[in-house]
Amino acid sequence: MKIHSTLTGRKDDFTPVDGKTVKMYVCGVTPYSAAHVGHAMSSINFDMIRRYLEHKGYTVRYVQNFTDIDDKIIDRANRLGIPASELAEQHIAEFFHEMDALNIKRATVYPRATQELPKIIEVIQGLIAKGAAYATSNGDAYYRVTKDDDYGKLSHRTLDSMVAGARVEPGAQKEHPMDFALWKGAKPGEPQWPSPWGPGRPGWHIECTAMSLRHLGETLDIHGGGADLIFPHHENEIAQSESFTGKQPFARFWLHNGLLQLGEEKMSKSLGNLVTIKEALERHTADAMRLFVLGSHYRSPLKFSEESVQAADRGAERLRTAAGAVSKGNVNPVDPALFRKRFDEAMDDDFNTAQAIAALFDLAREINRGAEESRGVQQAQATLKELAGVIGLTLKESSGEGKTDMTPFLALIQEVGEPPKEMPEEMAKAMSHLIARRAELRKAKQFQLADRIRIGLGDLGIALEDSPEGTKWRKAR
Ligand SMILES: [Zn+2]
């Protein structure tokens, strides 16, 4: 298979160094506020890459960090009047909840900056000993870019061109404007850890170098992240890691996903134009979100709109219907081999998910036609489900809800009377029953029992919204 690397700017044959285990590091989030669909896009793309590598027979050791100490965390925690660690903890819990709902496989390890201080300090000490970094009199430590001959090789820029746009914070004792912080001396009231240069906290870039070295070793097979991390974050990771180990390359393949745009701009917390993952999952299934993201190549930018995700919702429905289609006969079975070949060839070409998905839709069409003609479709359906699973599609009505414990909902259905003959197995069906039952009760002026439904659902984290078009439900939290 061939994979494109940002470092070389071309597609190259991929096999892991040891032939078996792919060492993969993907930069994670700074848990200071709700994750948005831009994070979902990145997570879905790297989850797809990891799943496909596993489908090829490799073991993937997948490491993703949490930057759980940083200016934004400290600022927001101060405004909320809670410790920075508490804010980070809340958002990490929320992140896991949302990743599970999106059917993202869990990483092998989730290191956190605040838990990796010994390795971070060891790397900074090593860099200072080699002359690649220096400590200042005010307790900071910086990486010395002028000592690094190939600084700029990932973003394909020269040091001179970077200096033109550089802004140096007042008070920073830097030798060169592009030198970047490895350690930040403590300011009053900030969380701090002891170090040989005085109390403080690590810079952002150094944590990823320390975590990669500690959890994956000196050479990564794949390093991933959003295209907005190429400079300065990944450029700086390369500089630190290769200066520390003396080995090149730090990462053999650099993969960057294109950015998600809302309207004409990049979706970001700082611009304030974002849709949270929670909001998106209230309106769409995880499969729809995934089909929407993987409908474009991972390196391309993607525009988010309700209409596009709704179209993906209908696409997911088509795949689901084909996977469950019933044929009356078993003759002349539909052969899925050609579709599997197209799927694998597309994915082997730098994860061309758009073409792989096109093969799945064509297979779905063949299955539907075969079922109409009473041909055998079971083998083709097994292939459809398997390949959909390789890119993380569940083909379930609502992925996140498969994990919901239905017991309290069924108890509520019993309690308010007239339960259906077949008790629902999915949230969506339980909710449509309860909403219809509540409407009946209100019509019959049994308001107390009707209210019991609204209150009972509220206890289960479900909010009802009445409008002239009817009653809608959503997960409150
Ligand atoms: Zn990173």
XYZ file of C-alpha atoms and ligand atoms in Angstrom:
478
model
C 0.000 0.000 0.000
C 1.064 3.576 -0.607
C 0.779 6.455 1.868
C 1.460 10.150 1.290
C 3.838 11.875 3.686
C 3.887 15.635 4.221
C 7.646 15.427 4.757
C 8.483 14.011 1.320
C 5.438 15.422 -0.465
C 4.820 12.131 -2.249
C 3.245 8.693 -1.842
C 5.593 5.880 -0.806
C 5.205 2.173 -0.120
C 4.310 1.573 3.486
C 5.376 -1.226 5.790
C 6.165 -0.768 9.485
C 9.834 -0.941 10.557
C 9.463 -4.354 12.182
C 7.042 -5.639 9.538
C 4.278 -6.308 12.091
C 3.516 -3.490 14.499
C 2.641 0.017 13.342
C 3.812 2.633 15.817
C 1.359 5.465 15.414
C 1.170 8.769 17.295
C -1.671 11.249 16.767
C -1.757 14.625 18.519
C -4.740 14.869 20.824
C -6.861 17.647 22.259
C -6.410 20.343 24.876
C -9.367 19.553 27.139
C -10.595 23.050 28.088
C -14.023 23.209 26.403
C -16.421 21.031 24.394
C -14.907 19.193 21.421
C -16.321 20.267 18.030
C -16.948 18.488 14.744
C -13.464 19.493 13.517
C -12.094 17.187 16.240
C -14.593 14.531 15.154
C -13.300 14.803 11.575
C -9.684 14.283 12.642
C -10.605 11.412 14.984
C -12.722 9.678 12.330
C -9.943 9.946 9.724
C -7.203 8.549 11.956
C -9.564 5.858 13.290
C -10.235 4.832 9.663
C -6.462 4.689 8.984
C -5.868 2.600 12.083
C -8.752 0.222 11.272
C -7.533 -0.268 7.708
C -3.979 -1.044 8.906
C -5.475 -3.631 11.261
C -7.527 -5.022 8.365
C -4.212 -5.465 6.501
C -3.043 -7.685 9.359
C -0.851 -5.225 11.256
C -1.005 -4.624 14.981
C -1.355 -0.910 15.631
C 0.095 0.626 18.754
C -1.825 3.912 18.824
C -0.831 6.712 21.163
C -2.822 9.935 21.569
C -2.040 12.585 24.157
C -4.068 14.981 26.243
C -2.483 18.419 26.682
C -3.947 18.725 30.156
C -1.954 21.810 31.184
C -1.806 24.911 28.986
C -2.631 28.659 28.950
C -6.199 28.092 27.742
C -6.938 25.553 30.492
C -5.498 27.846 33.159
C -7.445 30.905 31.878
C -10.774 29.127 31.633
C -10.380 27.328 34.991
C -9.587 30.684 36.638
C -12.708 32.243 35.135
C -14.816 29.296 36.359
C -13.122 29.359 39.762
C -12.092 25.682 39.653
C -8.661 23.997 39.581
C -7.148 23.492 36.101
C -6.936 19.742 36.756
C -10.686 19.582 37.447
C -11.551 21.391 34.201
C -9.281 19.075 32.209
C -10.734 16.002 33.921
C -14.306 17.014 33.036
C -13.489 17.532 29.374
C -11.450 14.344 29.111
C -14.452 12.382 30.421
C -16.708 14.140 27.911
C -14.210 13.461 25.099
C -14.232 9.710 25.803
C -18.020 9.682 25.908
C -18.199 11.391 22.503
C -15.483 9.276 20.887
C -17.343 6.140 22.002
C -20.566 7.517 20.513
C -18.690 8.137 17.224
C -17.426 4.521 17.267
C -13.778 5.630 17.504
C -11.567 2.804 18.782
C -9.735 3.652 21.962
C -6.013 4.377 21.712
C -3.530 1.925 23.209
C -2.301 4.669 25.575
C -3.587 8.172 26.365
C -0.632 9.899 28.040
C -1.254 13.253 29.746
C 1.273 16.072 29.922
C 0.964 16.359 33.694
C 1.796 12.652 34.112
C 4.906 12.735 31.908
C 7.039 15.314 33.725
C 10.073 13.051 34.411
C 10.492 12.180 30.707
C 9.846 15.783 29.612
C 12.541 17.043 32.001
C 14.953 14.318 30.881
C 14.545 15.353 27.225
C 15.004 19.074 27.964
C 18.132 18.284 30.008
C 19.490 16.209 27.146
C 18.854 19.018 24.663
C 20.594 21.567 26.909
C 23.562 19.230 27.365
C 23.926 18.995 23.582
C 23.731 22.757 23.092
C 20.401 22.409 21.276
C 18.575 24.297 24.031
C 19.250 26.820 26.798
C 17.732 27.946 30.075
C 17.249 31.651 30.836
C 17.649 33.632 34.051
C 13.846 33.939 34.475
C 13.319 30.172 34.612
C 12.320 29.440 30.995
C 14.057 27.017 28.630
C 14.122 27.389 24.850
C 15.048 25.269 21.865
C 17.867 26.864 19.839
C 16.699 26.774 16.199
C 20.003 28.150 14.824
C 21.752 24.929 15.907
C 19.413 22.851 13.746
C 20.492 22.691 10.080
C 17.244 21.313 8.713
C 14.734 23.270 10.795
C 11.764 23.954 8.474
C 11.947 20.717 6.483
C 8.383 19.595 7.258
C 6.648 22.894 6.474
C 9.135 23.482 3.635
C 10.136 26.924 4.893
C 13.433 28.608 5.668
C 14.275 30.243 8.967
C 14.512 33.664 7.258
C 10.993 33.409 5.834
C 9.628 32.471 9.273
C 11.258 35.404 11.028
C 9.359 37.852 8.802
C 6.014 36.962 10.440
C 7.307 36.186 13.921
C 6.034 37.922 17.022
C 8.133 37.747 20.185
C 6.279 38.060 23.481
C 7.683 40.921 25.567
C 9.961 39.764 28.358
C 11.027 36.545 26.607
C 14.808 36.152 26.800
C 15.229 34.467 23.427
C 18.462 34.302 21.430
C 16.502 34.092 18.164
C 12.855 35.075 17.462
C 12.000 31.520 16.290
C 13.401 29.793 19.402
C 10.465 28.112 21.100
C 9.675 27.364 24.740
C 10.444 23.936 26.179
C 9.780 25.018 29.737
C 7.824 28.006 31.028
C 8.882 29.446 34.383
C 5.967 29.654 36.842
C 3.865 32.798 37.106
C 2.100 33.474 40.422
C -1.045 31.385 40.946
C -0.333 28.939 38.108
C -0.007 25.171 38.495
C 3.698 24.342 38.636
C 6.158 21.493 38.865
C 9.793 21.516 40.049
C 12.605 21.373 37.478
C 16.377 21.966 37.311
C 15.538 25.469 35.909
C 13.095 26.357 38.636
C 9.368 25.705 39.085
C 7.157 25.898 35.994
C 5.378 23.809 33.377
C 6.255 22.209 30.054
C 5.731 23.902 26.687
C 3.300 22.261 24.291
C 5.687 20.805 21.695
C 8.004 19.025 24.127
C 5.237 16.857 25.581
C 4.630 15.089 22.256
C 8.356 14.392 21.808
C 8.636 12.997 25.344
C 5.482 10.896 25.028
C 6.429 9.462 21.619
C 9.860 8.473 22.911
C 8.491 6.972 26.091
C 5.536 5.079 24.636
C 6.694 4.226 21.093
C 10.488 4.548 20.980
C 12.841 6.602 18.812
C 11.226 5.988 15.412
C 7.509 6.288 14.694
C 5.972 4.650 11.630
C 3.169 7.198 11.405
C 2.705 10.586 13.026
C -0.665 12.223 12.480
C -2.579 15.381 13.220
C -4.500 18.219 11.614
C -2.874 20.261 8.824
C -2.880 23.244 11.212
C -0.278 21.421 13.329
C 2.386 21.186 10.583
C 3.859 24.486 11.686
C 5.011 25.142 14.290
C 3.962 22.101 16.348
C 5.185 19.207 14.208
C 8.179 21.117 12.863
C 9.233 21.626 16.474
C 8.559 18.009 17.430
C 10.932 16.874 14.666
C 13.603 19.367 15.749
C 13.438 18.318 19.420
C 13.221 14.586 18.805
C 15.966 14.298 16.197
C 18.305 16.579 18.169
C 17.718 14.513 21.310
C 18.129 11.021 19.802
C 20.555 11.922 17.000
C 18.449 9.653 14.786
C 16.529 10.451 11.594
C 13.734 10.237 10.780
C 11.748 10.775 13.982
C 8.603 9.755 12.040
C 8.717 7.855 8.732
C 5.325 9.068 7.504
C 3.677 12.367 8.417
C -0.078 12.326 7.805
C -2.177 15.483 8.042
C -5.920 15.722 7.684
C -7.437 18.714 5.868
C -9.370 21.140 8.028
C -13.090 21.395 8.538
C -14.675 24.646 7.501
C -17.954 26.180 8.527
C -18.962 28.614 5.801
C -15.737 30.077 4.425
C -13.583 29.766 7.514
C -11.769 27.100 9.463
C -13.914 25.850 12.317
C -12.141 26.737 15.534
C -12.772 27.599 19.140
C -10.925 30.879 18.835
C -13.096 32.036 15.912
C -16.237 30.952 17.770
C -17.817 29.389 14.661
C -18.258 25.829 15.723
C -20.694 22.980 16.060
C -19.953 20.716 19.010
C -19.837 16.931 18.626
C -22.666 16.724 21.137
C -24.890 18.975 19.002
C -24.061 17.049 15.829
C -24.829 13.690 17.458
C -28.207 14.962 18.642
C -29.178 15.464 14.996
C -27.272 12.714 13.165
C -26.156 9.138 13.603
C -22.477 8.300 14.040
C -22.602 6.491 10.686
C -23.852 9.650 8.962
C -21.059 11.723 10.512
C -18.533 9.135 9.369
C -19.894 8.866 5.827
C -19.891 12.654 5.584
C -16.226 12.876 6.686
C -14.958 9.884 4.694
C -16.833 10.969 1.573
C -13.820 13.237 0.962
C -10.146 12.339 1.005
C -8.590 12.814 4.441
C -6.073 15.360 3.141
C -8.736 17.604 1.552
C -10.454 20.418 3.404
C -14.123 19.732 4.103
C -17.082 22.105 4.401
C -19.559 21.291 7.135
C -23.238 21.884 6.415
C -26.440 20.359 7.741
C -27.487 19.437 4.191
C -24.304 17.434 3.549
C -24.661 15.471 6.763
C -28.348 14.861 6.038
C -27.364 13.492 2.627
C -24.904 11.218 4.427
C -27.743 10.132 6.729
C -29.685 8.977 3.671
C -26.576 7.208 2.342
C -26.139 5.334 5.612
C -29.797 4.314 5.399
C -29.219 2.876 1.896
C -26.294 0.760 3.117
C -28.293 -0.412 6.146
C -31.281 -1.389 4.007
C -29.110 -3.424 1.632
C -27.348 -5.148 4.529
C -30.749 -6.244 5.867
C -32.533 -6.982 2.559
C -34.287 -10.343 2.406
C -34.247 -12.446 -0.758
C -36.844 -15.151 -1.369
C -34.378 -17.325 -3.244
C -30.827 -18.558 -3.163
C -29.937 -19.112 -6.831
C -27.118 -17.460 -8.768
C -25.692 -15.639 -5.707
C -24.358 -12.065 -5.992
C -20.538 -12.246 -6.081
C -18.914 -9.547 -3.925
C -15.300 -10.284 -5.015
C -15.057 -7.428 -7.530
C -16.356 -4.899 -4.967
C -13.878 -6.099 -2.338
C -11.073 -5.680 -4.866
C -12.175 -2.133 -5.697
C -12.445 -1.293 -1.990
C -8.946 -2.596 -1.171
C -7.348 -0.930 -4.194
C -8.875 2.425 -3.273
C -7.784 2.147 0.356
C -4.275 0.988 -0.620
C -3.911 4.242 -2.547
C -3.369 6.618 0.392
C -6.750 5.743 1.942
C -8.994 6.888 -0.893
C -12.177 6.524 1.141
C -14.380 8.322 -1.401
C -13.727 5.580 -3.960
C -13.902 2.822 -1.351
C -17.349 4.090 -0.295
C -18.443 4.270 -3.937
C -17.622 0.540 -4.175
C -19.789 -0.087 -1.082
C -22.746 1.776 -2.609
C -22.391 -0.190 -5.845
C -22.318 -3.422 -3.858
C -25.449 -2.296 -1.958
C -27.211 -1.668 -5.297
C -26.246 -5.157 -6.533
C -27.588 -6.704 -3.322
C -30.920 -4.874 -3.639
C -31.267 -5.915 -7.270
C -30.276 -9.493 -6.399
C -32.868 -9.643 -3.608
C -35.579 -8.451 -6.021
C -34.586 -11.185 -8.443
C -34.616 -13.797 -5.646
C -30.875 -14.413 -6.011
C -28.610 -15.372 -3.099
C -27.392 -12.261 -1.288
C -26.081 -13.465 2.067
C -22.407 -13.690 1.113
C -22.547 -10.243 -0.500
C -24.248 -8.841 2.611
C -21.530 -10.334 4.837
C -18.908 -8.609 2.665
C -20.804 -5.302 2.785
C -20.964 -5.417 6.589
C -17.314 -6.440 6.890
C -15.972 -3.683 4.600
C -18.268 -1.062 6.150
C -16.782 -2.096 9.507
C -13.239 -1.641 8.156
C -13.945 2.087 7.838
C -15.833 2.134 11.146
C -19.458 2.131 9.936
C -21.760 0.141 12.213
C -24.798 -0.076 9.854
C -26.914 0.220 12.974
C -29.784 2.646 13.214
C -28.033 4.750 15.787
C -24.550 3.753 16.762
C -24.087 5.487 20.085
C -27.418 4.216 21.317
C -26.563 0.566 20.934
C -24.905 0.920 24.301
C -27.894 2.525 26.057
C -29.355 0.352 28.795
C -32.991 0.014 27.745
C -34.255 -1.331 31.089
C -35.413 1.999 32.603
C -37.128 2.982 29.336
C -39.039 -0.308 29.203
C -40.046 0.167 32.856
C -41.405 3.630 32.006
C -43.325 2.225 29.025
C -44.946 -0.370 31.327
C -45.695 2.222 33.985
C -47.708 4.571 31.725
C -49.896 1.800 30.312
C -50.744 0.342 26.900
C -47.266 -1.119 26.216
C -46.690 -2.321 22.631
C -46.915 -6.058 21.859
C -43.225 -6.157 20.974
C -41.123 -4.159 23.351
C -38.685 -1.827 21.518
C -34.985 -2.757 21.498
C -33.743 0.647 20.398
C -33.982 4.103 21.858
C -35.528 5.624 18.738
C -38.441 3.161 18.832
C -38.914 3.475 22.594
C -39.013 7.250 22.206
C -41.534 7.250 19.393
C -43.776 4.969 21.454
C -43.506 7.167 24.553
C -44.118 10.371 22.596
C -47.219 8.868 20.955
C -48.443 7.546 24.312
C -47.980 10.958 25.919
C -50.020 12.586 23.136
C -52.823 10.032 23.687
C -52.816 10.664 27.433
C -52.981 14.424 26.949
C -55.832 14.050 24.515
C -57.636 11.936 27.138
C -56.852 14.696 29.704
C -54.795 12.293 31.835
C -52.229 15.016 32.434
C -50.624 13.498 35.508
C -49.673 10.322 33.644
C -48.614 12.333 30.590
C -46.327 14.405 32.815
C -44.947 11.234 34.322
C -43.475 10.469 30.865
C -41.798 13.867 30.573
C -40.419 13.717 34.125
C -39.373 10.065 33.860
C -37.494 10.818 30.647
C -35.890 13.863 32.224
C -34.469 11.574 34.923
C -32.989 9.439 32.136
C -31.338 12.458 30.509
C -33.882 12.960 27.719
C -35.575 16.299 27.100
C -38.865 16.652 25.184
C -39.618 19.722 23.086
C -43.187 20.411 21.965
C -43.767 22.457 18.840
C -46.610 22.898 16.305
C -44.938 20.190 14.172
C -45.019 17.700 17.014
C -42.786 16.598 19.860
C -39.048 16.142 19.439
C -36.623 14.574 21.870
C -32.969 15.123 22.520
C -30.367 13.957 24.968
C -29.800 16.545 27.649
C -26.771 16.104 29.794
Zn 1.558 16.905 19.345
